[in-house]
CSV table of N, CA and C in Angstrom, one decimal:
chain,number,residue,atom,x,y,z
A,1,MET,N,18.9,-8.7,2.9
A,1,MET,CA,17.5,-9.0,3.2
A,1,MET,C,16.6,-7.7,3.0
A,2,ASN,N,17.2,-6.6,3.3
A,2,ASN,CA,16.4,-5.3,3.1
A,2,ASN,C,16.2,-5.1,1.6
A,3,ASN,N,17.2,-5.4,0.8
A,3,ASN,CA,17.0,-5.3,-0.6
A,3,ASN,C,15.9,-6.2,-1.2
A,4,ILE,N,15.8,-7.4,-0.6
A,4,ILE,CA,14.7,-8.3,-1.1
A,4,ILE,C,13.4,-7.7,-0.7
A,5,HIS,N,13.3,-7.1,0.5
A,5,HIS,CA,12.0,-6.5,0.9
A,5,HIS,C,11.7,-5.3,0.0
A,6,ARG,N,12.6,-4.5,-0.4
A,6,ARG,CA,12.4,-3.4,-1.2
A,6,ARG,C,12.0,-3.8,-2.6
A,7,LEU,N,12.7,-4.9,-3.1
A,7,LEU,CA,12.3,-5.4,-4.5
A,7,LEU,C,10.9,-6.0,-4.5
A,8,THR,N,10.6,-6.7,-3.4
A,8,THR,CA,9.2,-7.3,-3.3
A,8,THR,C,8.2,-6.2,-3.4
A,9,VAL,N,8.4,-5.1,-2.6
A,9,VAL,CA,7.4,-4.0,-2.5
A,9,VAL,C,7.3,-3.3,-3.9
A,10,ALA,N,8.5,-3.1,-4.5
A,10,ALA,CA,8.5,-2.4,-5.8
A,10,ALA,C,7.8,-3.3,-6.9
A,11,THR,N,8.0,-4.6,-6.8
A,11,THR,CA,7.3,-5.5,-7.8
A,11,THR,C,5.8,-5.4,-7.6
A,12,ILE,N,5.4,-5.5,-6.3
A,12,ILE,CA,3.9,-5.5,-6.0
A,12,ILE,C,3.3,-4.2,-6.5
A,13,LEU,N,4.0,-3.1,-6.2
A,13,LEU,CA,3.4,-1.8,-6.7
A,13,LEU,C,3.4,-1.7,-8.2
A,14,PHE,N,4.4,-2.2,-8.8
A,14,PHE,CA,4.4,-2.2,-10.3
A,14,PHE,C,3.3,-3.1,-10.9
A,15,LEU,N,3.2,-4.3,-10.4
A,15,LEU,CA,2.1,-5.2,-10.9
A,15,LEU,C,0.7,-4.7,-10.6
A,16,SER,N,0.6,-4.1,-9.5
A,16,SER,CA,-0.8,-3.6,-9.1
A,16,SER,C,-1.3,-2.5,-10.0
A,17,SER,N,-0.4,-1.8,-10.6
A,17,SER,CA,-0.9,-0.7,-11.5
A,17,SER,C,-1.5,-1.3,-12.8
A,18,PHE,N,-1.2,-2.5,-13.1
A,18,PHE,CA,-1.7,-3.1,-14.4
A,18,PHE,C,-3.0,-3.9,-14.1
A,19,SER,N,-3.4,-4.0,-12.9
A,19,SER,CA,-4.6,-4.9,-12.7
A,19,SER,C,-5.7,-4.1,-11.9
A,20,THR,N,-6.8,-4.2,-12.5
A,20,THR,CA,-8.0,-3.5,-11.8
A,20,THR,C,-8.8,-4.5,-11.1
A,21,MET,N,-9.0,-5.7,-11.6
A,21,MET,CA,-9.8,-6.7,-11.0
A,21,MET,C,-9.0,-7.6,-10.0
A,22,ALA,N,-7.8,-7.7,-10.2
A,22,ALA,CA,-7.0,-8.6,-9.3
A,22,ALA,C,-6.3,-7.7,-8.3
A,23,GLN,N,-6.0,-8.4,-7.2
A,23,GLN,CA,-5.3,-7.7,-6.1
A,23,GLN,C,-4.0,-8.5,-5.8
A,24,ILE,N,-2.9,-7.9,-5.7
A,24,ILE,CA,-1.6,-8.5,-5.5
A,24,ILE,C,-1.3,-8.4,-4.0
A,25,VAL,N,-1.0,-9.6,-3.4
A,25,VAL,CA,-0.7,-9.6,-1.9
A,25,VAL,C,0.6,-10.3,-1.7
A,26,THR,N,1.2,-10.1,-0.6
A,26,THR,CA,2.4,-10.7,-0.2
A,26,THR,C,2.4,-11.3,1.2
A,27,ALA,N,3.1,-12.3,1.4
A,27,ALA,CA,3.1,-12.9,2.8
A,27,ALA,C,4.6,-13.3,3.1
A,28,VAL,N,4.9,-13.2,4.3
A,28,VAL,CA,6.3,-13.6,4.8
A,28,VAL,C,6.1,-14.6,5.9
A,29,ASP,N,6.8,-15.7,5.9
A,29,ASP,CA,6.8,-16.7,6.9
A,29,ASP,C,8.1,-17.4,6.9
A,30,SER,N,8.3,-18.3,7.9
A,30,SER,CA,9.5,-19.1,8.0
A,30,SER,C,9.4,-20.3,7.1
A,31,THR,N,8.2,-20.7,6.6
A,31,THR,CA,8.1,-21.9,5.7
A,31,THR,C,7.2,-21.5,4.5
A,32,ILE,N,7.3,-22.3,3.5
A,32,ILE,CA,6.4,-22.1,2.3
A,32,ILE,C,5.0,-22.4,2.7
A,33,GLU,N,4.8,-23.4,3.5
A,33,GLU,CA,3.4,-23.8,3.9
A,33,GLU,C,2.8,-22.6,4.7
A,34,GLY,N,3.5,-22.0,5.6
A,34,GLY,CA,3.0,-20.9,6.4
A,34,GLY,C,2.7,-19.7,5.6
A,35,ALA,N,3.5,-19.4,4.6
A,35,ALA,CA,3.3,-18.2,3.7
A,35,ALA,C,2.0,-18.5,2.9
A,36,GLU,N,1.9,-19.7,2.3
A,36,GLU,CA,0.7,-20.0,1.5
A,36,GLU,C,-0.6,-20.0,2.4
A,37,LYS,N,-0.5,-20.5,3.6
A,37,LYS,CA,-1.6,-20.4,4.5
A,37,LYS,C,-2.1,-19.0,4.8
A,38,LYS,N,-1.1,-18.1,4.9
A,38,LYS,CA,-1.5,-16.7,5.1
A,38,LYS,C,-2.2,-16.1,3.9
A,39,ILE,N,-1.8,-16.5,2.7
A,39,ILE,CA,-2.4,-16.0,1.5
A,39,ILE,C,-3.8,-16.6,1.3
A,40,LEU,N,-3.9,-17.9,1.6
A,40,LEU,CA,-5.2,-18.6,1.6
A,40,LEU,C,-6.2,-17.9,2.6
A,41,THR,N,-5.7,-17.6,3.7
A,41,THR,CA,-6.6,-16.9,4.7
A,41,THR,C,-7.1,-15.6,4.2
A,42,LEU,N,-6.2,-14.8,3.6
A,42,LEU,CA,-6.6,-13.5,3.0
A,42,LEU,C,-7.6,-13.7,1.9
A,43,ALA,N,-7.4,-14.7,1.0
A,43,ALA,CA,-8.3,-15.0,-0.1
A,43,ALA,C,-9.6,-15.4,0.4
A,44,THR,N,-9.6,-16.3,1.4
A,44,THR,CA,-10.9,-16.8,1.9
A,44,THR,C,-11.7,-15.7,2.6
A,45,LYS,N,-11.0,-14.8,3.3
A,45,LYS,CA,-11.7,-13.7,3.9
A,45,LYS,C,-12.4,-12.8,2.9
A,46,GLU,N,-11.8,-12.6,1.8
A,46,GLU,CA,-12.4,-11.7,0.8
A,46,GLU,C,-13.2,-12.5,-0.3
A,47,GLY,N,-13.3,-13.8,-0.1
A,47,GLY,CA,-14.2,-14.5,-1.0
A,47,GLY,C,-13.6,-14.6,-2.4
A,48,LYS,N,-12.2,-14.7,-2.5
A,48,LYS,CA,-11.5,-14.7,-3.8
A,48,LYS,C,-10.7,-16.0,-3.9
A,49,SER,N,-10.3,-16.3,-5.1
A,49,SER,CA,-9.3,-17.3,-5.3
A,49,SER,C,-7.9,-16.7,-5.5
A,50,TYR,N,-6.9,-17.5,-5.4
A,50,TYR,CA,-5.5,-17.0,-5.5
A,50,TYR,C,-4.7,-17.8,-6.4
A,51,GLU,N,-3.6,-17.1,-7.0
A,51,GLU,CA,-2.6,-17.8,-7.8
A,51,GLU,C,-1.3,-17.3,-7.3
A,52,ILE,N,-0.4,-18.2,-6.9
A,52,ILE,CA,0.9,-17.8,-6.5
A,52,ILE,C,1.7,-17.3,-7.7
A,53,LEU,N,2.3,-16.1,-7.6
A,53,LEU,CA,3.1,-15.6,-8.7
A,53,LEU,C,4.6,-15.9,-8.5
A,54,GLY,N,5.0,-16.0,-7.3
A,54,GLY,CA,6.4,-16.3,-7.0
A,54,GLY,C,6.7,-16.4,-5.5
A,55,ALA,N,7.8,-17.0,-5.2
A,55,ALA,CA,8.3,-17.1,-3.9
A,55,ALA,C,9.8,-17.1,-3.9
A,56,SER,N,10.4,-16.5,-2.8
A,56,SER,CA,11.8,-16.6,-2.7
A,56,SER,C,12.2,-16.9,-1.2
A,57,PHE,N,13.3,-17.4,-1.0
A,57,PHE,CA,13.7,-17.8,0.3
A,57,PHE,C,15.1,-17.2,0.6
A,58,LYS,N,15.2,-16.4,1.7
A,58,LYS,CA,16.5,-15.9,2.2
A,58,LYS,C,16.2,-15.7,3.7
A,59,ASN,N,16.4,-16.7,4.5
A,59,ASN,CA,16.1,-16.7,6.0
A,59,ASN,C,14.6,-16.7,6.2
A,60,ARG,N,13.8,-16.3,5.3
A,60,ARG,CA,12.4,-16.3,5.4
A,60,ARG,C,11.8,-16.5,4.0
A,61,VAL,N,10.6,-16.9,4.0
A,61,VAL,CA,9.9,-17.1,2.7
A,61,VAL,C,9.1,-15.9,2.4
A,62,TYR,N,9.3,-15.3,1.2
A,62,TYR,CA,8.6,-14.2,0.7
A,62,TYR,C,7.7,-14.7,-0.5
A,63,MET,N,6.4,-14.6,-0.4
A,63,MET,CA,5.5,-15.1,-1.4
A,63,MET,C,4.6,-14.0,-1.9
A,64,THR,N,4.4,-14.0,-3.2
A,64,THR,CA,3.5,-13.0,-3.8
A,64,THR,C,2.4,-13.8,-4.5
A,65,ALA,N,1.2,-13.3,-4.4
A,65,ALA,CA,0.1,-14.0,-5.0
A,65,ALA,C,-0.9,-13.0,-5.6
A,66,GLU,N,-1.7,-13.4,-6.5
A,66,GLU,CA,-2.7,-12.5,-7.1
A,66,GLU,C,-4.1,-13.1,-6.6
A,67,LEU,N,-4.9,-12.2,-6.0
A,67,LEU,CA,-6.2,-12.6,-5.6
A,67,LEU,C,-7.2,-12.1,-6.8
A,68,THR,N,-8.0,-13.0,-7.2
A,68,THR,CA,-9.0,-12.7,-8.3
A,68,THR,C,-10.4,-13.1,-7.8
A,69,PRO,N,-11.4,-12.5,-8.3
A,69,PRO,CA,-12.8,-12.8,-8.0
A,69,PRO,C,-13.1,-14.3,-8.5
A,70,VAL,N,-13.9,-15.0,-7.7
A,70,VAL,CA,-14.3,-16.3,-8.0
A,70,VAL,C,-15.3,-16.2,-9.1
A,71,ASN,N,-15.1,-17.0,-10.2
A,71,ASN,CA,-16.1,-17.0,-11.3
A,71,ASN,C,-17.3,-17.9,-10.9
A,72,LYS,N,-18.4,-17.3,-10.8
A,72,LYS,CA,-19.7,-18.0,-10.4
A,72,LYS,C,-20.4,-18.3,-11.7
A,73,LYS,N,-20.7,-19.5,-11.9
A,73,LYS,CA,-21.5,-19.9,-13.1
A,73,LYS,C,-22.9,-20.3,-12.8
């Protein structure tokens, strides 16, 4: 489980270096719905939309998402 956490953090740091407009966030919860709700809350607070990049499950759900500015037309 500790290795998964380290891999998740390393992936987030790696991906964040390639993105200036997007923000990579991660959430951990006991269910997929709970993890997505945490990401939705973060996106809503910042006025951004989100796209889930991936999720894994090993006793807990680890979800990574990209927050991007909302395109206003």
